[in-house]
Amino acid sequence: MGIIEKMRLDGKKGFITGAARGIGKCTAKAFAEAGADIAIVDLDIAEAEKTAKEIAGATGRKVIAIKCDVTSEADVQAMVDKVVAELGGLDFCHANAGICINVAADEMSYAQWKKNIDVNLNSVFLTDTIAGKYMLAHGGGSIINTASMSAHIVNVPQPQCAYNASKAGVIQLTKSLAIEWAKKGVRVNSISPGYIGTDLTLSSEFLKPLIAKWNELAPMGRLGKPEELESICVYLAGDTSTFTTGADFCLDGAFTCF
Ligand code: NAD
């Protein structure tokens, strides 16, 4: 079997959080194109259903939509149970849902700080451990977390201390789980994208005017595209990455190199 065949995900089942749109939608489509049956998990169930239909139509795979608030333990447990019941198992997941609160630290309320940490970091603990417990008991699996280049550098000029701290936490959580589960068949890795053109960046009235500045700072002089994150996620979900765990992959056009 050639390498491209070996990278396929035929027979595998997985879910992606925050997959109604943006990066999650893109990796979800890539997992399905590679042969996996998947669940599109999101707070926005109307958009998740549209995305599920679109990906099922394009790939012929089984694609379901599940409403879930990733900050709710009960929701995440019910979501994982539904994935297992409807898809027939769980081999990989991509914990990707996230938000960014751009408020200066001295103006940020404690509630805003907690909200950003809850959606971006506590949710990854919930998703990874609830999915991980199933995988540990059923022959292993692969978990991919979306961190960010903001885990490695402090973005300028916009303030986002809670976001940066939450993403740094995602990387250390990833490494900690990778070590705990290294001999138990569950691998945990993260991706750290640079600025990517999605609704998170392009539709925010606050962030939109900053794009020219970001491009000036970026070695490649441009934003990344969600499609440029797909192949690493397919690799991490599949069986050609069996020695890869506890790794963080910077996909940022060299933004964090200086
Ligand atoms: P996006 O805003 O386009 O999509 C995020 C999705 O997450 C939305 O569909 C939203 O409904 C969902 N979501 C938000 N809160 C949720 C919750 N509590 N429960 C379930 N779903 C929820 O964002 P994106 O740009 O695709 O970002 C995806 C991930 O990538 C995030 O973790 C983000 O921090 C990270 N990231 C983005 C960039 C970028 O420049 N876009 C760069 C680095 C990292």
mmCIF file of C-alpha atoms and ligand atoms in Angstrom:
data_model
loop_
_atom_site.group_PDB
_atom_site.id
_atom_site.type_symbol
_atom_site.label_atom_id
_atom_site.label_comp_id
_atom_site.label_asym_id
_atom_site.label_seq_id
_atom_site.Cartn_x
_atom_site.Cartn_y
_atom_site.Cartn_z
ATOM 1 C CA MET A 1 0.000 0.000 0.000
ATOM 2 C CA GLY A 2 1.372 3.442 -0.934
ATOM 3 C CA ILE A 3 1.707 6.320 1.497
ATOM 4 C CA ILE A 4 -1.391 8.174 0.238
ATOM 5 C CA GLU A 5 -3.491 5.011 0.691
ATOM 6 C CA LYS A 6 -2.024 4.512 4.176
ATOM 7 C CA MET A 7 -3.023 8.054 5.118
ATOM 8 C CA ARG A 8 -6.700 7.448 4.323
ATOM 9 C CA LEU A 9 -9.222 7.336 7.175
ATOM 10 C CA ASP A 10 -11.575 4.703 5.734
ATOM 11 C CA GLY A 11 -13.607 3.050 8.490
ATOM 12 C CA LYS A 12 -12.666 5.654 11.094
ATOM 13 C CA LYS A 13 -15.182 7.727 13.031
ATOM 14 C CA GLY A 14 -14.613 11.118 14.546
ATOM 15 C CA PHE A 15 -16.042 14.455 15.629
ATOM 16 C CA ILE A 16 -14.944 18.044 15.243
ATOM 17 C CA THR A 17 -16.046 20.827 17.602
ATOM 18 C CA GLY A 18 -16.701 24.332 16.286
ATOM 19 C CA ALA A 19 -17.157 22.714 12.888
ATOM 20 C CA ALA A 20 -20.190 24.619 11.606
ATOM 21 C CA ARG A 21 -17.818 27.082 9.942
ATOM 22 C CA GLY A 22 -14.189 28.191 9.652
ATOM 23 C CA ILE A 23 -11.235 25.946 10.433
ATOM 24 C CA GLY A 24 -13.384 23.165 11.909
ATOM 25 C CA LYS A 25 -15.613 23.008 8.840
ATOM 26 C CA CYS A 26 -12.545 22.736 6.668
ATOM 27 C CA THR A 27 -10.875 19.936 8.636
ATOM 28 C CA ALA A 28 -14.228 18.152 8.910
ATOM 29 C CA LYS A 29 -14.515 18.111 5.118
ATOM 30 C CA ALA A 30 -10.931 16.847 4.827
ATOM 31 C CA PHE A 31 -11.566 13.990 7.302
ATOM 32 C CA ALA A 32 -14.660 12.977 5.295
ATOM 33 C CA GLU A 33 -12.793 13.245 1.974
ATOM 34 C CA ALA A 34 -10.194 10.902 3.466
ATOM 35 C CA GLY A 35 -12.959 8.351 4.160
ATOM 36 C CA ALA A 36 -14.098 8.986 7.749
ATOM 37 C CA ASP A 37 -17.658 9.238 9.040
ATOM 38 C CA ILE A 38 -17.913 12.363 11.167
ATOM 39 C CA ALA A 39 -19.996 14.521 13.464
ATOM 40 C CA ILE A 40 -20.156 18.296 13.040
ATOM 41 C CA VAL A 41 -20.374 19.591 16.610
ATOM 42 C CA ASP A 42 -21.302 23.212 17.292
ATOM 43 C CA LEU A 43 -23.419 25.577 19.386
ATOM 44 C CA ASP A 44 -24.975 26.849 16.160
ATOM 45 C CA ILE A 45 -27.018 23.810 15.178
ATOM 46 C CA ALA A 46 -28.676 25.436 12.139
ATOM 47 C CA GLU A 47 -25.292 26.163 10.548
ATOM 48 C CA ALA A 48 -23.925 22.764 11.703
ATOM 49 C CA GLU A 49 -26.793 20.990 9.943
ATOM 50 C CA LYS A 50 -26.127 22.944 6.731
ATOM 51 C CA THR A 51 -22.428 22.060 6.941
ATOM 52 C CA ALA A 52 -23.167 18.371 7.618
ATOM 53 C CA LYS A 53 -25.464 18.215 4.589
ATOM 54 C CA GLU A 54 -22.916 19.963 2.392
ATOM 55 C CA ILE A 55 -20.053 17.628 3.406
ATOM 56 C CA ALA A 56 -22.196 14.485 3.145
ATOM 57 C CA GLY A 57 -23.273 15.565 -0.355
ATOM 58 C CA ALA A 58 -19.708 16.274 -1.454
ATOM 59 C CA THR A 59 -18.082 13.154 0.008
ATOM 60 C CA GLY A 60 -20.778 10.470 0.304
ATOM 61 C CA ARG A 61 -19.757 9.846 3.924
ATOM 62 C CA LYS A 62 -22.095 9.652 6.924
ATOM 63 C CA VAL A 63 -22.043 13.145 8.449
ATOM 64 C CA ILE A 64 -24.239 14.074 11.403
ATOM 65 C CA ALA A 65 -24.712 17.401 13.192
ATOM 66 C CA ILE A 66 -24.817 17.626 16.989
ATOM 67 C CA LYS A 67 -25.673 20.679 19.077
ATOM 68 C CA CYS A 68 -23.241 21.008 21.949
ATOM 69 C CA ASP A 69 -21.879 23.763 24.150
ATOM 70 C CA VAL A 70 -18.317 22.592 24.682
ATOM 71 C CA THR A 71 -18.183 24.367 28.059
ATOM 72 C CA SER A 72 -20.912 22.085 29.429
ATOM 73 C CA GLU A 73 -19.775 18.734 30.843
ATOM 74 C CA ALA A 74 -23.268 17.287 30.345
ATOM 75 C CA ASP A 75 -23.393 18.470 26.716
ATOM 76 C CA VAL A 76 -19.938 17.062 25.894
ATOM 77 C CA GLN A 77 -20.758 13.691 27.508
ATOM 78 C CA ALA A 78 -24.084 13.505 25.637
ATOM 79 C CA MET A 79 -22.330 14.491 22.391
ATOM 80 C CA VAL A 80 -19.660 11.768 22.715
ATOM 81 C CA ASP A 81 -22.369 9.207 23.569
ATOM 82 C CA LYS A 82 -24.310 10.260 20.462
ATOM 83 C CA VAL A 83 -21.239 10.041 18.213
ATOM 84 C CA VAL A 84 -20.550 6.507 19.454
ATOM 85 C CA ALA A 85 -24.200 5.448 19.120
ATOM 86 C CA GLU A 86 -24.803 6.954 15.666
ATOM 87 C CA LEU A 87 -21.407 6.465 14.015
ATOM 88 C CA GLY A 88 -20.603 3.169 15.747
ATOM 89 C CA GLY A 89 -17.426 4.212 17.578
ATOM 90 C CA LEU A 90 -14.879 6.971 18.023
ATOM 91 C CA ASP A 91 -11.348 6.863 16.597
ATOM 92 C CA PHE A 92 -10.361 10.546 16.495
ATOM 93 C CA CYS A 93 -11.562 13.985 17.437
ATOM 94 C CA HIS A 94 -10.606 17.572 16.765
ATOM 95 C CA ALA A 95 -11.240 19.894 19.744
ATOM 96 C CA ASN A 96 -11.368 23.127 17.810
ATOM 97 C CA ALA A 97 -14.141 25.427 19.097
ATOM 98 C CA GLY A 98 -12.812 28.733 20.328
ATOM 99 C CA ILE A 99 -13.452 32.459 20.715
ATOM 100 C CA CYS A 100 -11.255 35.537 21.111
ATOM 101 C CA ILE A 101 -12.089 38.411 23.451
ATOM 102 C CA ASN A 102 -10.112 41.498 22.458
ATOM 103 C CA VAL A 103 -10.202 43.678 25.550
ATOM 104 C CA ALA A 104 -7.246 45.339 27.292
ATOM 105 C CA ALA A 105 -6.256 43.547 30.504
ATOM 106 C CA ASP A 106 -6.948 46.598 32.665
ATOM 107 C CA GLU A 107 -10.425 46.897 31.176
ATOM 108 C CA MET A 108 -11.260 43.189 31.060
ATOM 109 C CA SER A 109 -13.861 41.990 33.534
ATOM 110 C CA TYR A 110 -13.245 38.772 35.433
ATOM 111 C CA ALA A 111 -16.348 37.391 33.689
ATOM 112 C CA GLN A 112 -14.788 38.063 30.254
ATOM 113 C CA TRP A 113 -11.516 36.418 31.328
ATOM 114 C CA LYS A 114 -13.368 33.361 32.640
ATOM 115 C CA LYS A 115 -15.521 33.103 29.508
ATOM 116 C CA ASN A 116 -12.467 33.019 27.210
ATOM 117 C CA ILE A 117 -10.678 30.468 29.403
ATOM 118 C CA ASP A 118 -13.850 28.388 29.643
ATOM 119 C CA VAL A 119 -14.522 28.212 25.884
ATOM 120 C CA ASN A 120 -10.890 27.800 24.814
ATOM 121 C CA LEU A 121 -9.227 25.748 27.572
ATOM 122 C CA ASN A 122 -11.718 24.181 29.991
ATOM 123 C CA SER A 123 -13.656 22.903 26.980
ATOM 124 C CA VAL A 124 -10.552 21.147 25.655
ATOM 125 C CA PHE A 125 -10.103 19.413 29.019
ATOM 126 C CA LEU A 126 -13.736 18.255 28.864
ATOM 127 C CA THR A 127 -13.613 17.172 25.223
ATOM 128 C CA ASP A 128 -10.253 15.418 25.468
ATOM 129 C CA THR A 129 -10.939 13.581 28.717
ATOM 130 C CA ILE A 130 -14.481 12.495 27.847
ATOM 131 C CA ALA A 131 -13.463 11.357 24.343
ATOM 132 C CA GLY A 132 -10.182 10.031 25.767
ATOM 133 C CA LYS A 133 -11.941 7.815 28.336
ATOM 134 C CA TYR A 134 -13.919 6.181 25.535
ATOM 135 C CA MET A 135 -10.764 5.721 23.428
ATOM 136 C CA LEU A 136 -8.760 4.296 26.354
ATOM 137 C CA ALA A 137 -11.459 1.678 26.890
ATOM 138 C CA HIS A 138 -11.902 0.865 23.183
ATOM 139 C CA GLY A 139 -8.500 0.284 21.605
ATOM 140 C CA GLY A 140 -7.075 3.808 21.412
ATOM 141 C CA GLY A 141 -7.488 6.889 19.280
ATOM 142 C CA SER A 142 -6.117 10.230 18.214
ATOM 143 C CA ILE A 143 -6.992 13.657 19.616
ATOM 144 C CA ILE A 144 -6.148 16.920 17.874
ATOM 145 C CA ASN A 145 -6.490 20.229 19.717
ATOM 146 C CA THR A 146 -6.531 23.644 18.072
ATOM 147 C CA ALA A 147 -4.104 25.882 19.950
ATOM 148 C CA SER A 148 -2.731 28.977 18.176
ATOM 149 C CA MET A 149 0.458 30.851 17.425
ATOM 150 C CA SER A 150 -0.841 33.041 20.275
ATOM 151 C CA ALA A 151 0.328 30.257 22.591
ATOM 152 C CA HIS A 152 3.876 31.075 21.476
ATOM 153 C CA ILE A 153 3.896 34.848 20.918
ATOM 154 C CA VAL A 154 1.870 37.835 22.056
ATOM 155 C CA ASN A 155 -0.069 39.206 19.102
ATOM 156 C CA VAL A 156 0.092 42.917 18.396
ATOM 157 C CA PRO A 157 -1.449 45.429 18.239
ATOM 158 C CA GLN A 158 -4.733 44.015 19.552
ATOM 159 C CA PRO A 159 -5.031 43.080 23.236
ATOM 160 C CA GLN A 160 -6.043 39.455 23.933
ATOM 161 C CA CYS A 161 -4.408 38.305 27.174
ATOM 162 C CA ALA A 162 -7.058 35.696 28.025
ATOM 163 C CA TYR A 163 -6.941 34.193 24.522
ATOM 164 C CA ASN A 164 -3.135 33.970 24.589
ATOM 165 C CA ALA A 165 -3.115 32.381 28.039
ATOM 166 C CA SER A 166 -5.884 29.930 27.110
ATOM 167 C CA LYS A 167 -3.997 28.735 24.023
ATOM 168 C CA ALA A 168 -0.718 28.321 25.932
ATOM 169 C CA GLY A 169 -2.754 26.190 28.334
ATOM 170 C CA VAL A 170 -4.048 24.067 25.448
ATOM 171 C CA ILE A 171 -0.473 23.162 24.480
ATOM 172 C CA GLN A 172 0.560 22.153 28.012
ATOM 173 C CA LEU A 173 -2.688 20.200 28.434
ATOM 174 C CA THR A 174 -1.972 18.452 25.124
ATOM 175 C CA LYS A 175 1.535 17.472 26.248
ATOM 176 C CA SER A 176 0.325 16.347 29.694
ATOM 177 C CA LEU A 177 -2.361 14.071 28.254
ATOM 178 C CA ALA A 178 0.095 12.745 25.650
ATOM 179 C CA ILE A 179 2.455 11.657 28.432
ATOM 180 C CA GLU A 180 -0.312 10.156 30.592
ATOM 181 C CA TRP A 181 -1.723 8.142 27.687
ATOM 182 C CA ALA A 182 1.467 7.393 25.708
ATOM 183 C CA LYS A 183 1.491 3.691 26.606
ATOM 184 C CA LYS A 184 -2.294 3.382 26.420
ATOM 185 C CA GLY A 185 -2.873 3.964 22.709
ATOM 186 C CA VAL A 186 -4.339 7.452 22.828
ATOM 187 C CA ARG A 187 -2.277 10.134 21.089
ATOM 188 C CA VAL A 188 -2.796 13.850 21.701
ATOM 189 C CA ASN A 189 -1.347 16.600 19.504
ATOM 190 C CA SER A 190 -2.096 20.247 18.794
ATOM 191 C CA ILE A 191 -1.974 22.607 15.863
ATOM 192 C CA SER A 192 -0.982 26.252 16.258
ATOM 193 C CA PRO A 193 -2.283 28.226 13.301
ATOM 194 C CA GLY A 194 -1.170 31.760 12.519
ATOM 195 C CA TYR A 195 -3.752 34.288 11.358
ATOM 196 C CA ILE A 196 -6.266 32.423 9.207
ATOM 197 C CA GLY A 197 -8.990 34.039 7.120
ATOM 198 C CA THR A 198 -12.233 32.869 8.793
ATOM 199 C CA ASP A 199 -15.287 34.572 10.313
ATOM 200 C CA LEU A 200 -13.325 34.897 13.565
ATOM 201 C CA THR A 201 -10.867 37.253 11.870
ATOM 202 C CA LEU A 202 -12.641 38.550 8.748
ATOM 203 C CA SER A 203 -16.087 39.293 10.236
ATOM 204 C CA SER A 204 -14.974 41.040 13.397
ATOM 205 C CA GLU A 205 -15.416 44.814 12.982
ATOM 206 C CA PHE A 206 -12.657 45.245 15.582
ATOM 207 C CA LEU A 207 -10.138 42.915 13.893
ATOM 208 C CA LYS A 208 -10.837 43.689 10.216
ATOM 209 C CA PRO A 209 -8.911 46.992 10.169
ATOM 210 C CA LEU A 210 -5.870 45.206 11.669
ATOM 211 C CA ILE A 211 -5.395 42.774 8.803
ATOM 212 C CA ALA A 212 -3.083 45.105 6.850
ATOM 213 C CA LYS A 213 -0.874 45.411 9.944
ATOM 214 C CA TRP A 214 -0.779 41.634 10.442
ATOM 215 C CA ASN A 215 0.165 41.141 6.794
ATOM 216 C CA GLU A 216 2.965 43.671 7.207
ATOM 217 C CA LEU A 217 4.313 41.650 10.152
ATOM 218 C CA ALA A 218 3.830 38.252 8.485
ATOM 219 C CA PRO A 219 6.923 36.820 6.725
ATOM 220 C CA MET A 220 4.667 35.587 3.908
ATOM 221 C CA GLY A 221 2.750 38.876 3.838
ATOM 222 C CA ARG A 222 -0.670 37.244 3.981
ATOM 223 C CA LEU A 223 -3.215 35.387 6.110
ATOM 224 C CA GLY A 224 -3.374 31.608 5.943
ATOM 225 C CA LYS A 225 -6.341 29.776 4.473
ATOM 226 C CA PRO A 226 -8.259 27.157 6.460
ATOM 227 C CA GLU A 227 -7.418 24.667 3.676
ATOM 228 C CA GLU A 228 -3.750 25.029 4.575
ATOM 229 C CA LEU A 229 -4.429 23.264 7.909
ATOM 230 C CA GLU A 230 -6.229 20.217 6.491
ATOM 231 C CA SER A 231 -3.461 17.777 5.633
ATOM 232 C CA ILE A 232 -1.747 17.902 9.029
ATOM 233 C CA CYS A 233 -5.073 17.074 10.710
ATOM 234 C CA VAL A 234 -5.731 14.124 8.395
ATOM 235 C CA TYR A 235 -2.182 12.928 9.127
ATOM 236 C CA LEU A 236 -2.668 13.250 12.896
ATOM 237 C CA ALA A 237 -6.034 11.464 12.837
ATOM 238 C CA GLY A 238 -4.697 8.501 10.871
ATOM 239 C CA ASP A 239 -2.320 5.583 11.160
ATOM 240 C CA THR A 240 0.815 7.093 9.637
ATOM 241 C CA SER A 241 1.305 9.297 12.715
ATOM 242 C CA THR A 242 1.458 6.495 15.306
ATOM 243 C CA PHE A 243 4.781 7.774 16.752
ATOM 244 C CA THR A 244 3.535 11.364 16.897
ATOM 245 C CA THR A 245 2.147 12.446 20.248
ATOM 246 C CA GLY A 246 2.618 15.481 22.471
ATOM 247 C CA ALA A 247 3.610 17.555 19.455
ATOM 248 C CA ASP A 248 2.486 21.053 18.537
ATOM 249 C CA PHE A 249 2.513 21.980 14.861
ATOM 250 C CA CYS A 250 2.969 25.673 14.046
ATOM 251 C CA LEU A 251 1.183 26.417 10.769
ATOM 252 C CA ASP A 252 1.855 30.118 10.652
ATOM 253 C CA GLY A 253 3.981 30.972 7.608
ATOM 254 C CA ALA A 254 6.979 31.450 9.958
ATOM 255 C CA PHE A 255 5.213 34.148 12.023
ATOM 256 C CA THR A 256 6.607 32.721 15.281
ATOM 257 C CA CYS A 257 10.172 32.382 13.961
ATOM 258 C CA PHE A 258 11.214 35.862 15.068
HETATM 259 P P1 NAD B 1 -14.921 30.723 13.810
HETATM 260 O O1 NAD B 1 -15.428 31.795 14.709
HETATM 261 O O2 NAD B 1 -15.009 30.928 12.329
HETATM 262 O O3 NAD B 1 -15.617 29.322 14.165
HETATM 263 C C1 NAD B 1 -15.704 28.896 15.499
HETATM 264 C C2 NAD B 1 -16.885 27.956 15.646
HETATM 265 O O4 NAD B 1 -16.921 27.555 17.027
HETATM 266 C C3 NAD B 1 -18.238 28.612 15.329
HETATM 267 O O5 NAD B 1 -18.979 27.774 14.457
HETATM 268 C C4 NAD B 1 -18.909 28.741 16.704
HETATM 269 O O6 NAD B 1 -20.339 28.616 16.644
HETATM 270 C C5 NAD B 1 -18.283 27.572 17.462
HETATM 271 N N1 NAD B 1 -18.324 27.765 18.926
HETATM 272 C C6 NAD B 1 -18.004 28.880 19.629
HETATM 273 N N2 NAD B 1 -18.233 28.675 20.934
HETATM 274 C C7 NAD B 1 -18.691 27.406 21.071
HETATM 275 C C8 NAD B 1 -19.110 26.609 22.178
HETATM 276 N N3 NAD B 1 -19.113 27.092 23.428
HETATM 277 N N4 NAD B 1 -19.510 25.334 21.943
HETATM 278 C C9 NAD B 1 -19.532 24.835 20.679
HETATM 279 N N5 NAD B 1 -19.168 25.544 19.595
HETATM 280 C C10 NAD B 1 -18.757 26.821 19.783
HETATM 281 O O7 NAD B 1 -13.406 30.491 14.277
HETATM 282 P P2 NAD B 1 -12.150 29.835 13.510
HETATM 283 O O8 NAD B 1 -11.303 30.928 12.993
HETATM 284 O O9 NAD B 1 -12.600 28.739 12.601
HETATM 285 O O10 NAD B 1 -11.373 29.237 14.777
HETATM 286 C C11 NAD B 1 -11.422 27.878 15.141
HETATM 287 C C12 NAD B 1 -10.340 27.625 16.162
HETATM 288 O O11 NAD B 1 -9.077 27.997 15.630
HETATM 289 C C13 NAD B 1 -10.492 28.415 17.462
HETATM 290 O O12 NAD B 1 -10.103 27.623 18.554
HETATM 291 C C14 NAD B 1 -9.537 29.567 17.270
HETATM 292 O O13 NAD B 1 -9.089 30.109 18.482
HETATM 293 C C15 NAD B 1 -8.427 28.869 16.522
HETATM 294 N N6 NAD B 1 -7.545 29.749 15.762
HETATM 295 C C16 NAD B 1 -8.056 30.596 14.822
HETATM 296 C C17 NAD B 1 -7.183 31.419 14.133
HETATM 297 C C18 NAD B 1 -7.671 32.398 13.090
HETATM 298 O O14 NAD B 1 -6.895 33.304 12.729
HETATM 299 N N7 NAD B 1 -8.888 32.247 12.585
HETATM 300 C C19 NAD B 1 -5.801 31.368 14.396
HETATM 301 C C20 NAD B 1 -5.332 30.475 15.363
HETATM 302 C C21 NAD B 1 -6.210 29.665 16.039
#
